[in-house]
Short mmCIF file of C-alpha atoms in Angstrom, two decimals:
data_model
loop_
_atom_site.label_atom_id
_atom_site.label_comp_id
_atom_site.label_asym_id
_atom_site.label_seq_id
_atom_site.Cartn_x
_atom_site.Cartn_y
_atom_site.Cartn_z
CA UNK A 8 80.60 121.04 121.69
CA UNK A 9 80.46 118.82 118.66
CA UNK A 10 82.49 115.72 118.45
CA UNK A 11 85.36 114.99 116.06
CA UNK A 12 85.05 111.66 114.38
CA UNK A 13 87.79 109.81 112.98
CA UNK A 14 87.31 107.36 110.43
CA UNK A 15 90.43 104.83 109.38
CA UNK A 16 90.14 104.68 105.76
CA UNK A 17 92.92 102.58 105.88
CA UNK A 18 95.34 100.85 108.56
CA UNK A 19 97.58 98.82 106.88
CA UNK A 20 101.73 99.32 106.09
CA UNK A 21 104.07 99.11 103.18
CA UNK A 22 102.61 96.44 101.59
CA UNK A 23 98.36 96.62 101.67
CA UNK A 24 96.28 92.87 102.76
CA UNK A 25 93.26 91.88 101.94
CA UNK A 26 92.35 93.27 105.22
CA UNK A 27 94.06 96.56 105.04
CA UNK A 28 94.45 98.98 102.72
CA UNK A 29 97.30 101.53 103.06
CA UNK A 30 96.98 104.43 105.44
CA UNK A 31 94.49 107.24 105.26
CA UNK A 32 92.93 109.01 108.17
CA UNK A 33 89.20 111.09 107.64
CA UNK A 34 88.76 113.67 110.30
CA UNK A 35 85.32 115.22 110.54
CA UNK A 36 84.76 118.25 112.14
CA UNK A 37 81.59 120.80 111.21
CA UNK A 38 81.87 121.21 107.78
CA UNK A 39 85.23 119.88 107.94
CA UNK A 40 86.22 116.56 106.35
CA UNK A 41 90.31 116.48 106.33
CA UNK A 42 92.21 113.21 104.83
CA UNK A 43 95.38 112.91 106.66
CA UNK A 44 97.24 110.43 104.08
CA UNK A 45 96.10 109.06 101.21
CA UNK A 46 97.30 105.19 100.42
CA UNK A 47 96.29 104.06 97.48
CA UNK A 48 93.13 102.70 96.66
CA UNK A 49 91.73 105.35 98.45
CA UNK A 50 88.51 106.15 96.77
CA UNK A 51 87.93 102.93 97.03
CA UNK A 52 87.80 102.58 100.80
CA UNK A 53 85.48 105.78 100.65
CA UNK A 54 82.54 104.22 99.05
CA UNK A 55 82.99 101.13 101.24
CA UNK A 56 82.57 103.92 104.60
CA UNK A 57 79.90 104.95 102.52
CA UNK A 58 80.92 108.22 102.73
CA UNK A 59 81.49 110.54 99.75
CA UNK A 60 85.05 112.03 98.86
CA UNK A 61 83.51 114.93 96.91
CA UNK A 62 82.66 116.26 101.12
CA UNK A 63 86.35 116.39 101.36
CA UNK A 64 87.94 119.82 102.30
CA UNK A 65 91.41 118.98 103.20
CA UNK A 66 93.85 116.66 102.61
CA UNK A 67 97.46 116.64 104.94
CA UNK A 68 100.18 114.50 104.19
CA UNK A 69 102.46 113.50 106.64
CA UNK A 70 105.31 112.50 104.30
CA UNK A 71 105.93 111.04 100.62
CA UNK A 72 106.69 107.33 101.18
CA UNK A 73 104.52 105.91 97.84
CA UNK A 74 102.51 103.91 100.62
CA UNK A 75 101.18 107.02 101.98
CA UNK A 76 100.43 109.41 98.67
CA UNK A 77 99.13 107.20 95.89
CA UNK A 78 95.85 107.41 96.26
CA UNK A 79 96.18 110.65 95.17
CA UNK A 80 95.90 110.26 91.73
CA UNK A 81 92.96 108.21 91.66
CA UNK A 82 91.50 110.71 94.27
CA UNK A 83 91.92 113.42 92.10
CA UNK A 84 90.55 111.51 89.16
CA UNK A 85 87.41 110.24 91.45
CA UNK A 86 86.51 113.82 92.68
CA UNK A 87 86.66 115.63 88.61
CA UNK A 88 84.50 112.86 87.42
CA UNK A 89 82.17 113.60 90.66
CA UNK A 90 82.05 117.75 89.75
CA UNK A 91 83.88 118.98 92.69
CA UNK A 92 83.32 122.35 93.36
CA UNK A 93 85.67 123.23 96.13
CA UNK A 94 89.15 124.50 96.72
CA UNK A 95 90.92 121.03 97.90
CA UNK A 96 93.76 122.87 100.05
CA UNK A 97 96.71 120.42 100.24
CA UNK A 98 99.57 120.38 103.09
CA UNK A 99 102.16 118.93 103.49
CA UNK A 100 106.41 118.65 103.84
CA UNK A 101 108.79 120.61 101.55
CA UNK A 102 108.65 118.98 98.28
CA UNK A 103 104.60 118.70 98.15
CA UNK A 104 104.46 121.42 95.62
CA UNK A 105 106.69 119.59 93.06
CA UNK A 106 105.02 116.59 93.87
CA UNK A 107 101.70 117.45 93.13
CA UNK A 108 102.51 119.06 89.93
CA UNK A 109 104.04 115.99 88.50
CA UNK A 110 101.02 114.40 89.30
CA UNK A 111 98.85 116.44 88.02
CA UNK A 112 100.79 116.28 84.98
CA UNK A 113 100.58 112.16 85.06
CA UNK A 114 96.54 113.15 84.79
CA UNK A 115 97.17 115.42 82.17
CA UNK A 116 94.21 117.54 82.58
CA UNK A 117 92.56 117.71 85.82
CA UNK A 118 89.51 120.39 86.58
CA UNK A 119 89.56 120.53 90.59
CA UNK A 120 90.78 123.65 92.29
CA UNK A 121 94.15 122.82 94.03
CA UNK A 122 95.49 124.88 96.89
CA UNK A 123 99.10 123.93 97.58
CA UNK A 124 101.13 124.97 100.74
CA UNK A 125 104.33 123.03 102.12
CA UNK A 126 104.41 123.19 105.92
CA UNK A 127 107.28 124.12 107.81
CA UNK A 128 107.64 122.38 111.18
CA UNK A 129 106.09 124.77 113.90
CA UNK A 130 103.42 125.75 111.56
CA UNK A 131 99.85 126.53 113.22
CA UNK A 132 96.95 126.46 110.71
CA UNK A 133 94.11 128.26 112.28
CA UNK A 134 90.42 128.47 111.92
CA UNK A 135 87.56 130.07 113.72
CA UNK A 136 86.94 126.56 115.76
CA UNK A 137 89.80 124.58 115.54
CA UNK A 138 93.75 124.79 115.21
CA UNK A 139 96.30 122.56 113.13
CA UNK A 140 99.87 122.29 113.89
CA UNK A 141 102.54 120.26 112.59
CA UNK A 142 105.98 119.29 114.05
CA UNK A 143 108.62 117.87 112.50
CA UNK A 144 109.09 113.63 112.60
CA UNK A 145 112.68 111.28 112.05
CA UNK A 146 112.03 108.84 109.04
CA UNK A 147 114.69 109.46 106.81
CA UNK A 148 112.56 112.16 104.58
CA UNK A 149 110.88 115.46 105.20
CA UNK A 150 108.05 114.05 108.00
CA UNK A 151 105.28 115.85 109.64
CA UNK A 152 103.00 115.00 113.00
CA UNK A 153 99.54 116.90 113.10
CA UNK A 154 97.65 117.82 115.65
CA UNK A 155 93.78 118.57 115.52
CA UNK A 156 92.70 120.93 118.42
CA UNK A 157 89.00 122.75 119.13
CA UNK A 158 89.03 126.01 120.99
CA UNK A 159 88.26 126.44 124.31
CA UNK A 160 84.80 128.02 124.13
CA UNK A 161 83.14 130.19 126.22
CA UNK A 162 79.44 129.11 127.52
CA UNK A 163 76.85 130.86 129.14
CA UNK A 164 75.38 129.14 132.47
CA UNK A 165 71.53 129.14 131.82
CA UNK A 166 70.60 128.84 135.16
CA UNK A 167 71.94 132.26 135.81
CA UNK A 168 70.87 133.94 132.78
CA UNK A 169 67.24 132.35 134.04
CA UNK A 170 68.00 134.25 137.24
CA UNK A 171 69.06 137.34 136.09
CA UNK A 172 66.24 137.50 133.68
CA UNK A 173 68.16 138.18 130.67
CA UNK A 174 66.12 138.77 127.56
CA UNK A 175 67.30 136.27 124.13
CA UNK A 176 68.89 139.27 122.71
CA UNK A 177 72.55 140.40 121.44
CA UNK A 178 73.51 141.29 124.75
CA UNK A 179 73.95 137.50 125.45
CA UNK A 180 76.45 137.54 122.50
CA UNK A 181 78.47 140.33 124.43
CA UNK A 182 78.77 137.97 127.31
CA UNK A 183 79.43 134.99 125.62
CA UNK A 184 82.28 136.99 123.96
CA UNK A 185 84.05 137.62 127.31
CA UNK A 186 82.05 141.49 127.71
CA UNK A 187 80.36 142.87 130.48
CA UNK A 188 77.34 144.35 129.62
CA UNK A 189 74.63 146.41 131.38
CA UNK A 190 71.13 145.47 132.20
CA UNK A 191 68.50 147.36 134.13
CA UNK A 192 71.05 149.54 134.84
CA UNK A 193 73.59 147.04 136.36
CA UNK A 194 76.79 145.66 135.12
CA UNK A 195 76.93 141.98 134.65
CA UNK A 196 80.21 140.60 134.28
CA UNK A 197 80.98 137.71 131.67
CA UNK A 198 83.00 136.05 134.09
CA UNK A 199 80.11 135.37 136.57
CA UNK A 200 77.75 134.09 134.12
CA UNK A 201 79.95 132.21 131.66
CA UNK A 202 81.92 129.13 132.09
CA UNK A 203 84.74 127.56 129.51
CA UNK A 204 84.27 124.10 128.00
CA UNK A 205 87.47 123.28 127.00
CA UNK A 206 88.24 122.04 123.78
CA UNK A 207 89.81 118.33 122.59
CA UNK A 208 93.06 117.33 120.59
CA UNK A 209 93.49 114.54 118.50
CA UNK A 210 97.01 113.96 117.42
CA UNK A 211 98.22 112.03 114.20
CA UNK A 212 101.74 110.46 114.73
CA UNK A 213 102.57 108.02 111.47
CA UNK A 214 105.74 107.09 110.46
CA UNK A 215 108.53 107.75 112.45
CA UNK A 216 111.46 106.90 114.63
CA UNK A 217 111.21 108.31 118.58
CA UNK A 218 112.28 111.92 118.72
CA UNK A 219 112.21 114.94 120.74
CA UNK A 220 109.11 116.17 118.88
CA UNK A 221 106.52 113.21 119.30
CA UNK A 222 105.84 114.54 123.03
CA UNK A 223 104.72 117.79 121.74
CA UNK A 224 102.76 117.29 119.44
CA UNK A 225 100.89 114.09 121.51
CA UNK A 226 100.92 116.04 124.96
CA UNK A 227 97.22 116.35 126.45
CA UNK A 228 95.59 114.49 123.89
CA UNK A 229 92.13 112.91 124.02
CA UNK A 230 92.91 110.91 121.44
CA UNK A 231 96.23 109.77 120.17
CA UNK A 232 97.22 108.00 117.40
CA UNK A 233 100.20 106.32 116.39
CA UNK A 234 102.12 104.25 113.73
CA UNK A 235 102.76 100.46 115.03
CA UNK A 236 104.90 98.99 112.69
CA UNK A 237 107.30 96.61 114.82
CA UNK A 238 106.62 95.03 118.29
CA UNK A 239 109.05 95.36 120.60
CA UNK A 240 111.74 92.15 120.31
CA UNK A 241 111.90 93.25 117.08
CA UNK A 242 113.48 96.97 118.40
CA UNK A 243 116.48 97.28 116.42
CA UNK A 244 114.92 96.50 112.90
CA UNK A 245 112.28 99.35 114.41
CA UNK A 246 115.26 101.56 114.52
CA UNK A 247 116.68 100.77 111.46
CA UNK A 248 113.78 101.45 109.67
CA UNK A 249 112.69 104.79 111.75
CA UNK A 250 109.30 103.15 112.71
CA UNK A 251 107.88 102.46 116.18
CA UNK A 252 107.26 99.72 118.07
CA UNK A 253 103.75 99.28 119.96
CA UNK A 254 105.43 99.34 123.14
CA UNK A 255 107.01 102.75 122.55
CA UNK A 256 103.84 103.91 121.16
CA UNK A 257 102.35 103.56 124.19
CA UNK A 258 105.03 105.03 126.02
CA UNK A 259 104.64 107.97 124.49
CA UNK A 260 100.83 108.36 125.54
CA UNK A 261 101.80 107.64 129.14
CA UNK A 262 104.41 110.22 128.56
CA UNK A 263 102.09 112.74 126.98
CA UNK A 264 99.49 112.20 129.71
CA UNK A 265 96.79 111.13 126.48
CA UNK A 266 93.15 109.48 127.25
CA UNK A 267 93.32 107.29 124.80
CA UNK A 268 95.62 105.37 122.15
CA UNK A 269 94.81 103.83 118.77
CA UNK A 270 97.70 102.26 117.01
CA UNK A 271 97.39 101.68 113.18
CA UNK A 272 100.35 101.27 110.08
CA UNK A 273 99.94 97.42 111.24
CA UNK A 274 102.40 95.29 109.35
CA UNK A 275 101.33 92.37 107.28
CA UNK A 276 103.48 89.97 109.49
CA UNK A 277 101.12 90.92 112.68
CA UNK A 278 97.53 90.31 110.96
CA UNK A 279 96.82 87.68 112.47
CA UNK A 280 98.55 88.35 115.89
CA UNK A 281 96.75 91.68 116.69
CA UNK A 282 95.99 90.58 120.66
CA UNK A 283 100.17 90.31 120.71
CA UNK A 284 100.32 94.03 119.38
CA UNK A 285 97.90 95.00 121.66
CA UNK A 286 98.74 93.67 124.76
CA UNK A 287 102.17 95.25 124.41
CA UNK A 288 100.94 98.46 124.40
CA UNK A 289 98.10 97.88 127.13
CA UNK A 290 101.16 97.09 129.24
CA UNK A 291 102.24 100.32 129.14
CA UNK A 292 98.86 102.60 128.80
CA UNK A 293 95.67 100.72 129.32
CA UNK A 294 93.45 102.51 127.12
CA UNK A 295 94.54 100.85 124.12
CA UNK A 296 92.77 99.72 120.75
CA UNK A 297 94.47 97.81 117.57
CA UNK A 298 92.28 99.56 115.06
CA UNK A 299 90.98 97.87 111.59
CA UNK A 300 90.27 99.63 107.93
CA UNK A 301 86.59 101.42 108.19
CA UNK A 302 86.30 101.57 112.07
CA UNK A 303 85.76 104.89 113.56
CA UNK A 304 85.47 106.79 116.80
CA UNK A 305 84.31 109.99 118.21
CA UNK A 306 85.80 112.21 120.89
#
């Protein structure tokens, strides 16, 4: 099964550093490169990953705070100038249609394929390989949570396929599909041949105060990652703002029985007191990493 790799664009919160930029999230799948948030400066932090924006395919937004959508326009501008050639589908919250069309309008005229579709909590986007689903978040404005899951696939065990003698042919298609087949005039069942490697779910959890939701969407994750705008003393303000702190961050990945947790939306006023941040959450659920703009992981 191929990995998913995550690359942090950018980390930072409201107001960017010259350490972080504001938030945007590259998951790379396949032939799959989806943007989950796009802070301004965005193209920007592309060529700096070294990684071209014109490979993008998908773009999500979680919610339309200006510190999480205007890199949009400079996005769009970047990927006309570089001839892109696909269909950019675009989800996100109610409003995302009328949002994109002003902004399109800002550009005036803009030559890149735009597919628009506002997501209703619930919603379950899915492809051959993988499955997106969004549930509804608390921060004051229509706010989404994603979810990035791979199928469960079906594998054939080689060693008995060697046994059986089992020519390269379509009948090991059949099998792999979940169909008995005959050979040699005797039925070989999928299930005896074929074992399931079971897929792997990254879930996206930005702004936000706690809510019934976050479990959902974060349960059984290999990879979880959260918003960590407050620490903990500071609680109330937290609240007040419909953020989280690290602590309940990582409450929710003990919660949500996740492998690991990567905490990001890091507020100017913690730069240089990530191993505080950290060890708040690693309190709570070990496996925990402070990430910075351009790092990346694989699960």
């Amino acid at each position: 099964m191929e990995n998913i790799r995550v690359t942090f664009l950018g980390t930072g919160n409201a107001i960017p550093t010259e350490l972080r930029n504001h938030t945007g999230i590259l998951v790379t799948y396949k032939d799959e490169n989806i943007l989950f948030d796009c802070g301004e400066g965005i193209q920007r932090q592309f060529r700096l990953a070294k990684i071209s924006p014109s490979k993008l395919t998908r773009i999500f937004i979680t919610h339309w705070h200006r510190d999480h959508v205007l890199g949009l326009p400079g996005l769009f501008q970047t990927l006309a100038m570089s001839n892109y050639t696909k269909r950019l589908k675009i989800y996100g919250p109610v409003g995302t249609r009328e949002f994109i069309s002003l902004i399109t309008k800002l550009l005036m005229s803009i030559k890149i394929d735009l597919e628009i579709e506002e997501v209703h909590p619930g919603r379950k986007i899915e492809e051959k390989d993988f499955i997106i689903e969004a549930e509804s978040m608390s921060h004051g404005t229509p706010t989404l949570a994603y979810s990035f899951t791979i199928k469960d696939k079906l594998r054939l065990d080689k060693k008995k396929i060697k046994k059986l003698k089992l020519p390269n042919s379509p009948l090991l298609a059949k099998l792999q599909s979940g169909e008995d087949i005959i050979f040699n005039k005797k039925k070989v069942k999928a299930k005896d041949v074929t074992y399931k490697e079971e897929g792997k779910k990254l879930a996206i959890i930005l702004d936000t105060s706690m809510n019934a939701n976050i479990e959902k969407i974060a349960k059984n994750s290999d990879l979880l990652i959260t918003e960590s705008t407050f620490l903990d003393k500071e609680a109330e303000k937290a609240k007040e703002y419909k953020h989280l702190t690290a602590k309940q961050a990582a409450e929710i990945a003990k919660k949500a029985k996740a492998k690991k947790l990567i905490l990001t939306h890091i507020s100017q006023r913690y730069e240089h007191n990530l191993p505080e941040v950290e060890r708040e959450a690693r309190k709570v659920f070990k496996n925990t990493l402070v990430v910075k703009d351009l790092d990346s992981v694989e699960i």
